[in-house]
Short mmCIF file of C-alpha atoms in Angstrom, two decimals:
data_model
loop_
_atom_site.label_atom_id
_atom_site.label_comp_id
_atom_site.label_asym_id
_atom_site.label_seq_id
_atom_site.Cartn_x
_atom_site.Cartn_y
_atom_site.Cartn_z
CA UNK A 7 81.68 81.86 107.36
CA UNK A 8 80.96 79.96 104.36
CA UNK A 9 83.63 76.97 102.87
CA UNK A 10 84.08 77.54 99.29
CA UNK A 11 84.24 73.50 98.99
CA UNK A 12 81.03 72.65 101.30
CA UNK A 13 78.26 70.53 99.09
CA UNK A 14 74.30 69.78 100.41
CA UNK A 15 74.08 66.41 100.77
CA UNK A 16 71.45 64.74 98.37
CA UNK A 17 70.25 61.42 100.19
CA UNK A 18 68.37 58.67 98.40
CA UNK A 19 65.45 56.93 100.29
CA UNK A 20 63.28 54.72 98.85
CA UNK A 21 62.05 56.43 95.20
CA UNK A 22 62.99 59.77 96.55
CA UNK A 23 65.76 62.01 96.45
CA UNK A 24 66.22 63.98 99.52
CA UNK A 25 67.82 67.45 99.80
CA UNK A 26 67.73 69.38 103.31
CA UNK A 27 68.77 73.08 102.92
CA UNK A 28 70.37 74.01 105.99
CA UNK A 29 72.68 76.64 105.70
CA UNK A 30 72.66 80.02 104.13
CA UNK A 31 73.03 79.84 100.31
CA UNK A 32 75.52 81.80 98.22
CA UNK A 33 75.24 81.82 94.65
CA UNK A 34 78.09 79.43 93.78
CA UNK A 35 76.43 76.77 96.46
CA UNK A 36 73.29 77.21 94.64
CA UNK A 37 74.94 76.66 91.19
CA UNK A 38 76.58 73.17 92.53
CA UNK A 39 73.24 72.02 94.12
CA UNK A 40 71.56 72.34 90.42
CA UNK A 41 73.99 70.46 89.42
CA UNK A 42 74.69 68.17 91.64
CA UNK A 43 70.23 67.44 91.90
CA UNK A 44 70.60 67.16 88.12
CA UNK A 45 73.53 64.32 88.05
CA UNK A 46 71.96 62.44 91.22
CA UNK A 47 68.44 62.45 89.11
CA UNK A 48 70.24 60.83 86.25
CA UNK A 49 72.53 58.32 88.28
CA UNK A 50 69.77 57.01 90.04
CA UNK A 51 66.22 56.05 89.63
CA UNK A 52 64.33 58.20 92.13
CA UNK A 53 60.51 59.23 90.67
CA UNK A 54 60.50 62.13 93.54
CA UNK A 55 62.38 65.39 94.75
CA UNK A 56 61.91 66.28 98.06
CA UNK A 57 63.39 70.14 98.90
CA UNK A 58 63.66 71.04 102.25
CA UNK A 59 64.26 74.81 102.68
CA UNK A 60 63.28 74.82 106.53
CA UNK A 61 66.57 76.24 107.16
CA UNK A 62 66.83 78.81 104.86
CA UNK A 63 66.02 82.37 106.25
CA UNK A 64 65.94 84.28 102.44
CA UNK A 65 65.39 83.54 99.19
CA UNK A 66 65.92 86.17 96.78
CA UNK A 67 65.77 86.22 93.38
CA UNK A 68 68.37 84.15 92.06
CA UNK A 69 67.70 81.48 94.92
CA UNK A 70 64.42 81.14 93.46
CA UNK A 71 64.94 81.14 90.30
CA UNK A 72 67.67 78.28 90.73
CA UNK A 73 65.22 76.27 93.00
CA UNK A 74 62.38 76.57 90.19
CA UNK A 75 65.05 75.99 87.62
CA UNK A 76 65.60 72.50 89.42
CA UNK A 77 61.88 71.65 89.73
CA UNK A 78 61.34 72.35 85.84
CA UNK A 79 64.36 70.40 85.18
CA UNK A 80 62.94 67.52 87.43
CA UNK A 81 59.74 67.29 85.74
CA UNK A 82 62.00 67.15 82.29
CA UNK A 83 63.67 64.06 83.95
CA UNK A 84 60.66 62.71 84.85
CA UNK A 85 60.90 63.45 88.90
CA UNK A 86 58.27 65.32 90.89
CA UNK A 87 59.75 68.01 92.67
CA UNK A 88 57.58 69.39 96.19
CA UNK A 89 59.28 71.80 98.31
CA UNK A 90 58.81 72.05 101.69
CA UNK A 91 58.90 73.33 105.25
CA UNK A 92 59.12 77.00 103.85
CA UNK A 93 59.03 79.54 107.06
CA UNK A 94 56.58 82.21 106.72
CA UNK A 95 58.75 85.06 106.80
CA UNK A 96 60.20 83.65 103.55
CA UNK A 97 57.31 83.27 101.88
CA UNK A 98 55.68 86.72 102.85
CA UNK A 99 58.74 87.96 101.45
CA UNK A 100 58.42 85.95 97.85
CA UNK A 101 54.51 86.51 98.26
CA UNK A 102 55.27 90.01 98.02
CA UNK A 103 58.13 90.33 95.26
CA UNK A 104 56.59 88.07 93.45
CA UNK A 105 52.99 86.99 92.95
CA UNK A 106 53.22 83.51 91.02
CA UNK A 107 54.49 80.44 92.13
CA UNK A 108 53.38 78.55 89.23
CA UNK A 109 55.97 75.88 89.07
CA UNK A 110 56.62 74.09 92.03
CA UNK A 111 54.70 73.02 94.00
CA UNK B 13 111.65 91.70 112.36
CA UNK B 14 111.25 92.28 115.84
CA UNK B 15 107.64 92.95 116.54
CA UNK B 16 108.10 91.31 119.77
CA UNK B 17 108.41 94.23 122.01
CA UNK B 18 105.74 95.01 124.02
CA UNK B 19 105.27 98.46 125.50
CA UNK B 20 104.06 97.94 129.22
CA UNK B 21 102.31 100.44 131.27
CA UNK B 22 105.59 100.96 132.62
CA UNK B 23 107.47 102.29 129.69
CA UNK B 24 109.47 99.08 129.74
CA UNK B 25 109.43 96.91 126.70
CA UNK B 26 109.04 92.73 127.64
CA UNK B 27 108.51 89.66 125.80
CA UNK B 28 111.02 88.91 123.73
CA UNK B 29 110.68 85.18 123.02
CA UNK B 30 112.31 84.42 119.63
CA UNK B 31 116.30 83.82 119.77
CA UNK B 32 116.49 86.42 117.71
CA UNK B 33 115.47 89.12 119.99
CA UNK B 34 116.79 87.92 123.15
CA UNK B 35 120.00 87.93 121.11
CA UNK B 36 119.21 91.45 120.02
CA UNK B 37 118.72 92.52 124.03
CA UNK B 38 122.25 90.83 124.97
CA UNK B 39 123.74 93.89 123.20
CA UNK B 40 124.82 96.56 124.74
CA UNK B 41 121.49 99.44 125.32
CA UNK B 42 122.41 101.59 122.22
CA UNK B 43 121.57 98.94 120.04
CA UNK B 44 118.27 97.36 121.62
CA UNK B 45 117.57 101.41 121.54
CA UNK B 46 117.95 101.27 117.48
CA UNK B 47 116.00 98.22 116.91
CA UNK B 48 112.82 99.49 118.94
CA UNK B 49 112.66 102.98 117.14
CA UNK B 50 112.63 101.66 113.76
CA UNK B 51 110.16 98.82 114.58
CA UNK B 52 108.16 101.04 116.47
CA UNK B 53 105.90 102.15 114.13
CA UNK B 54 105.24 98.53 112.55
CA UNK B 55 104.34 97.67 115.74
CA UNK B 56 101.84 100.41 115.97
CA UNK B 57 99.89 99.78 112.77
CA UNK B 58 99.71 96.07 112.71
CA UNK B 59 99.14 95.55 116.76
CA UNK B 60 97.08 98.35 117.45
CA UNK B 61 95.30 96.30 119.74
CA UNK B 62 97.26 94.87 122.16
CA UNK B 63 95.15 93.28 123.79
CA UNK B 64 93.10 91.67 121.56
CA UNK B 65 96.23 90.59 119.75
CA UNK B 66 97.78 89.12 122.83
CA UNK B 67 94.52 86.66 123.07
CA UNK B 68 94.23 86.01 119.56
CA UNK B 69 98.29 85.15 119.44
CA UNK B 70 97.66 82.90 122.64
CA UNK B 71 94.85 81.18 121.22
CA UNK B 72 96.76 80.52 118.06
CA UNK B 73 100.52 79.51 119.45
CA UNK B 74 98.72 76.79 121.22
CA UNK B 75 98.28 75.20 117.33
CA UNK B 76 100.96 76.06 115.83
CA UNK B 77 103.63 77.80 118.46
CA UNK B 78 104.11 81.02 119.60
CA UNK B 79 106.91 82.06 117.15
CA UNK B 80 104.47 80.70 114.57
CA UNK B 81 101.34 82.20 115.94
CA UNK B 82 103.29 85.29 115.08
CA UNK B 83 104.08 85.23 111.35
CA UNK B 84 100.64 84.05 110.55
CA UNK B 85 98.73 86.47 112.40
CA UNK B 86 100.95 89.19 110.60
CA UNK B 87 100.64 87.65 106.92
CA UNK B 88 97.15 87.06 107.42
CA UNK B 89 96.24 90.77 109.19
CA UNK B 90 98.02 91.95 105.92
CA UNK B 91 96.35 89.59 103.54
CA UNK B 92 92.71 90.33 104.87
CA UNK B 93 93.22 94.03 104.79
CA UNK B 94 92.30 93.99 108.43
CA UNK B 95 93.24 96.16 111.47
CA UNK B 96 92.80 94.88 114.37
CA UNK B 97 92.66 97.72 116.10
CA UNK B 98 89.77 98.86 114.00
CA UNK B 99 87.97 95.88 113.57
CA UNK B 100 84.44 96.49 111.47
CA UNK B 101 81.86 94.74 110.43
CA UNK B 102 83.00 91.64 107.68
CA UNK B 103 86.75 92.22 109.07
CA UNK B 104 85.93 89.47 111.15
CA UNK B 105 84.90 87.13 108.29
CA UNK B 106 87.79 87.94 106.34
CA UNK B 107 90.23 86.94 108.89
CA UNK B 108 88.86 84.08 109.74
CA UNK B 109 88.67 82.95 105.72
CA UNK B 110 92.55 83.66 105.47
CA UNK B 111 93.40 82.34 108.93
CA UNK B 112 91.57 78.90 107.90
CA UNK B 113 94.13 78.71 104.65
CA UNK B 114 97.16 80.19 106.32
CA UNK B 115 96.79 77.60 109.08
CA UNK B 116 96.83 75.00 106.69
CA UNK B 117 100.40 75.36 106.33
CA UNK B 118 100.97 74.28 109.85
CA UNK B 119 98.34 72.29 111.40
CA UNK B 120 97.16 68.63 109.52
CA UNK B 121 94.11 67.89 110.81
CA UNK B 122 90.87 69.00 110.04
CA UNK B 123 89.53 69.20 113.25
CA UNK B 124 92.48 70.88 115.06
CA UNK B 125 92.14 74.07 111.87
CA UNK B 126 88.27 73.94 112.76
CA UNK B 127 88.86 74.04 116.81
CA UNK B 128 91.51 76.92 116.21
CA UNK B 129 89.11 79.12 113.77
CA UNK B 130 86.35 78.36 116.26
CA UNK B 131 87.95 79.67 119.30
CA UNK B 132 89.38 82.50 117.16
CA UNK B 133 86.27 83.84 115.93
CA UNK B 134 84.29 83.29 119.45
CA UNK B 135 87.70 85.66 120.64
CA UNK B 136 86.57 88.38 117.47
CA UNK B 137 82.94 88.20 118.17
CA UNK B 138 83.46 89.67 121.69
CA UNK B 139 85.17 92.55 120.54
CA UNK B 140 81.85 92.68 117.44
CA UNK B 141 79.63 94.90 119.72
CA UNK B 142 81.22 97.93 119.27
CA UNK B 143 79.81 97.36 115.58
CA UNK B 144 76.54 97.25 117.45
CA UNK B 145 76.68 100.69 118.44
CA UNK B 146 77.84 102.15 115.26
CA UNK B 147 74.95 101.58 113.40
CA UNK B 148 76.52 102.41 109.94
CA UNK B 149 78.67 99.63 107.66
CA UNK B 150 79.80 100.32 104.33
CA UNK B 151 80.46 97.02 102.63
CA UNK B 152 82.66 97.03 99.43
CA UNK B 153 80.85 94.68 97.09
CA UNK B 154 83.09 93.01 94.66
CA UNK B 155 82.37 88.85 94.91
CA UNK B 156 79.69 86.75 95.34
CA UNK B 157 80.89 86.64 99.26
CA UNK B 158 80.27 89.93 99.60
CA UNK B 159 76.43 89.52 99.17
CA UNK B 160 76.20 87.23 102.21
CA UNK B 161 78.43 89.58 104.29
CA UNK B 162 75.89 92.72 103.18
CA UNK B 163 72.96 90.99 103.79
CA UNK B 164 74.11 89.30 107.17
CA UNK B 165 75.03 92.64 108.35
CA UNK B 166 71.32 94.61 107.11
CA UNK B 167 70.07 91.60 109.44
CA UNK B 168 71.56 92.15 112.35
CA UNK B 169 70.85 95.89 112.17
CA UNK B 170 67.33 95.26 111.57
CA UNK B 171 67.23 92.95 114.10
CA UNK B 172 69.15 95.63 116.79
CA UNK B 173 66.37 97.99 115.71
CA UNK B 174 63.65 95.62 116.57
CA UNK B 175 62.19 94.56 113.05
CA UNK B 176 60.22 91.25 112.79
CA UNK B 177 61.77 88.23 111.43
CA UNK B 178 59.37 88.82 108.23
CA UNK B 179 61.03 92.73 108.02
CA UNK B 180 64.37 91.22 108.34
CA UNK B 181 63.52 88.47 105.91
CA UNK B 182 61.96 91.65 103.63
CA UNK B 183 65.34 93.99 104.37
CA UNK B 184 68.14 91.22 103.84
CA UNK B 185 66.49 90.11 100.46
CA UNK B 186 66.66 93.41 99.10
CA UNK B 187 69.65 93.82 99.99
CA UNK B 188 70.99 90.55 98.51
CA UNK B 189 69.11 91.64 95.41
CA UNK B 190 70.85 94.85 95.10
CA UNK B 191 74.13 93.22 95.77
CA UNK B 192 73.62 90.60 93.28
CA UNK B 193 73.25 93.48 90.84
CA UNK B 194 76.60 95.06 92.12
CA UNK B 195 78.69 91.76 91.66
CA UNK B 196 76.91 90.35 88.50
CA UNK B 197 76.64 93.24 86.17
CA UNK B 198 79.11 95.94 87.14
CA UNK B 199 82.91 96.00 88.05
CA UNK B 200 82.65 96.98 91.62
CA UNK B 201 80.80 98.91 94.14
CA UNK B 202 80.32 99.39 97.77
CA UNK B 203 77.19 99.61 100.19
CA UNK B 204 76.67 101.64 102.83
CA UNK B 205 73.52 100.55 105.16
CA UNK B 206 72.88 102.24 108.35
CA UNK B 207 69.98 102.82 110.54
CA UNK B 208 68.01 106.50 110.75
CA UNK B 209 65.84 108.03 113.41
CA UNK B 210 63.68 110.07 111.22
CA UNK B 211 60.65 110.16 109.90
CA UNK B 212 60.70 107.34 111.79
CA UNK B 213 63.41 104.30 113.07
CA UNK B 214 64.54 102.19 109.98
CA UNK B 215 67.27 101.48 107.80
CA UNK B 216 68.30 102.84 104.96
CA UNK B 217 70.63 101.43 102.22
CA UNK B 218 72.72 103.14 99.46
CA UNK B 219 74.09 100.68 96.60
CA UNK B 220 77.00 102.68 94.71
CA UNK B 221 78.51 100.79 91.35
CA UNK B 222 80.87 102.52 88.73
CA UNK B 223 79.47 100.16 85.80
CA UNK B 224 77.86 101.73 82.91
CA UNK B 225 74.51 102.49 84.47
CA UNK B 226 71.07 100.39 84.14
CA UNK B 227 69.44 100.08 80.23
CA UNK B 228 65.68 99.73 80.06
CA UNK B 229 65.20 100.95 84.03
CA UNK B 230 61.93 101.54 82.88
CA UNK B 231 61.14 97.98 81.64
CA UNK B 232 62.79 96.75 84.76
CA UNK B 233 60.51 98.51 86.90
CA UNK B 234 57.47 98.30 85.35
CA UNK B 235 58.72 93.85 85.56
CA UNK B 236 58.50 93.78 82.12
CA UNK B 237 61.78 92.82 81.75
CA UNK B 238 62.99 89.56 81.77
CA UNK B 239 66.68 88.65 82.74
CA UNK B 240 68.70 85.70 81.82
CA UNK B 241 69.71 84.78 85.60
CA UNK B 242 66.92 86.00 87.67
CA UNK B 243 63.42 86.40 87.64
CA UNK B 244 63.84 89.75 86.20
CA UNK B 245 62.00 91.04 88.94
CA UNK B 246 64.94 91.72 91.46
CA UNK B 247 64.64 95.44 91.20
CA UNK B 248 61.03 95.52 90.88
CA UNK B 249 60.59 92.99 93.93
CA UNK B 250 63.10 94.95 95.62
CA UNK B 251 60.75 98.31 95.24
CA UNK B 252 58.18 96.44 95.87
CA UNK B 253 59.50 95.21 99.74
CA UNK B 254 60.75 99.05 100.13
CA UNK B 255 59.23 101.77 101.48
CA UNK B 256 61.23 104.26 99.30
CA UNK B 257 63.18 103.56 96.63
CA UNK B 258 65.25 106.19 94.43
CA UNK B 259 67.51 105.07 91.55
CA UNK B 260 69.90 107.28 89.85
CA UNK B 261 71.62 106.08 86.89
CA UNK B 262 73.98 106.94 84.37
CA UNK B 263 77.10 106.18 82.07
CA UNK B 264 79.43 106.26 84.81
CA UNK B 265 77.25 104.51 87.61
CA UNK B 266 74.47 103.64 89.57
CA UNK B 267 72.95 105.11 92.76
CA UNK B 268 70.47 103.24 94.53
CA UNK B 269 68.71 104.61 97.91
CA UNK B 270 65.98 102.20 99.48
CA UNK B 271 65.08 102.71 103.07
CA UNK B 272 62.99 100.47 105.10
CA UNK B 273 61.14 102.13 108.37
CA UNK B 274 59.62 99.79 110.97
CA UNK B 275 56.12 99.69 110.85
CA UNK B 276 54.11 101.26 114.00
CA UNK B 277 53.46 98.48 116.18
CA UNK B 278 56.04 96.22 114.75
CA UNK B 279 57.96 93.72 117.09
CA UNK B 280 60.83 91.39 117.35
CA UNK B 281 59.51 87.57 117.59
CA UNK B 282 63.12 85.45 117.53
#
């Protein structure tokens, strides 16, 4: 069951903003995270983006899109954005869909 | 309303708890006789399952009361669209959504709604395995909610078959792809996915729309096409973790058939 209200936390340590994904995505969620990464970016002074996506199971299209969206708007605003802890299955899945990964990093 | 009678193996109808009823049973036979045929029937469609009912209605008078436990079991059965008696695949989900908002009304805290939904849904998820064995869901797509029901439920059938987590990973993105498509670009549409024996064990899935049918398919497939949301890959990606893929489209709709077969040799690591 997913809350329509729930948020993913963004947590500020050090230079770097933090965001663990840990649940499974639906569009809207994915909407409010751009824009919640975009106002936490300009509120505070972080130089880094750290994206965990450990906990996320599938990424299709517009989940990818969205996450590379945030990266590209990142590096706009001057934050380097590195996403990690990817599972395998995941990225097999993106490797084969889709052969670039150009943007982030 | 007097959905409180209860027929017991007997033949004898118990449990009348409300004032209302027991008022009903102090009059003379004839009466009680009247009430119970005409209810009958209600009775019938919304508590098909007695039993199941009985637990859920236990589970939630302790919240909110037994006379309580009543009404919003019936208003939210209704709202949901669900039967509990034929309880498939997303039902569940539903219920639980409405159940979280009806309960609103009568419980304040946070933690008491969240204790009551949790015990509610452990109660639905042990009547789930039927769903198990039927092996074919047809999801109406229509929100963004839908997507995560489709592609929860394309997991869990891969997974029953015995795919890897990588095939269920493969399966449950296409299908969230195909979904998306559904929800974002047409009015409506349902999906049916179910699993098939031959040539050899897999799944298949069939993505119905009535919108007005897919312009440049050709671009699209070819991933020449780029779309203002996506990658403008989602079809071709979607072929592309298919092993057949068939898309029929016109004015009226959109017919999409993808099957998936487990590969020889393929196991479940969890």
């Amino acid at each position: 069951m997913i809350a329509d209200e729930s948020r993913i936390p963004i947590i500020k340590l050090y230079g770097c903003l933090i965001v663990s994904i840990q649940i499974e995505l639906s569009d809207s969620l994915v909407a409010s995270l751009k824009d919640d990464i975009g106002s936490a970016i300009e509120r505070t002074d972080a130089y880094g983006l750290l994206i965990d996506v450990s906990g996320m199971q599938l990424m299709d299209s517009y989940i990818s899109r969205t996450i590379q969206d945030i990266a590209q708007m990142g590096c706009l605003m001057g934050v380097e954005t590195v996403i990690v802890g990817m599972s395998p299955a995941v990225a097999m899945t993106l490797a084969e869909k889709w052969v670039s990964c150009n943007a982030p990093q | 309303m007097s959905l409180k009678y209860e027929r017991k193996s007997s033949g004898e109808f118990e449990r009348r708890p409300s004032g209302i009823l027991r008022a009903a049973h102090a009059e003379p036979d004839r009466t009680s006789m009247q009430v119970r045929n005409s209810e009958e029937p209600v009775v019938a469609s919304i508590a098909g399952d007695d039993e199941l009912e009985q637990k859920l209605l236990r589970v939630l008078g302790v919240h909110v009361g037994e006379i309580m436990a009543r009404s919003v079991m019936i208003h939210c059965t209704k709202m949901s669209n669900v039967v509990l008696s034929k309880l498939r695949n997303g039902d569940a989900e539903r219920l639980l959504l409405q159940l979280e908002k009806g309960l609103r009304l009568y419980v304040d805290s946070v933690e008491g709604r969240k204790t009551c939904v949790e015990q509610i849904a452990a109660l639905l998820k042990t009547r789930n395995p039927s769903s198990a064995q039927e092996r074919q869901h047809v999801v109406s797509i229509q929100a963004e909610i839908d997507i995560v029901t489709a592609r929860n439920i394309g997991r869990d059938i891969c997974r029953d078959l015995g795919f890897s987590v990588t095939g269920q990973t493969r399966v449950a993105t296409a299908i969230s792809e195909l979904a998306r498509n559904i929800v974002q670009y047409t009015p409506g549409g349902t999906m049916m996915l179910a699993s098939v024996d031959v040539p050899r064990p897999g799944i298949s899935i069939v993505a119905k729309d009535t919108g007005g049918g897919i312009p440049h398919l050709d671009d699209i497939l070819a991933g020449s096409y780029v779309s203002p949301t996506g990658m403008g890959k989602g079809l071709a990606g979607t072929r592309q973790l298919m092993d057949s893929f068939v898309v029929v489209t016109g004015p009226t709709g959109t017919e999409i058939t993808a099957r998936k077969y487990l590969a020889p040799g393929e196991v479940r690591r969890r």
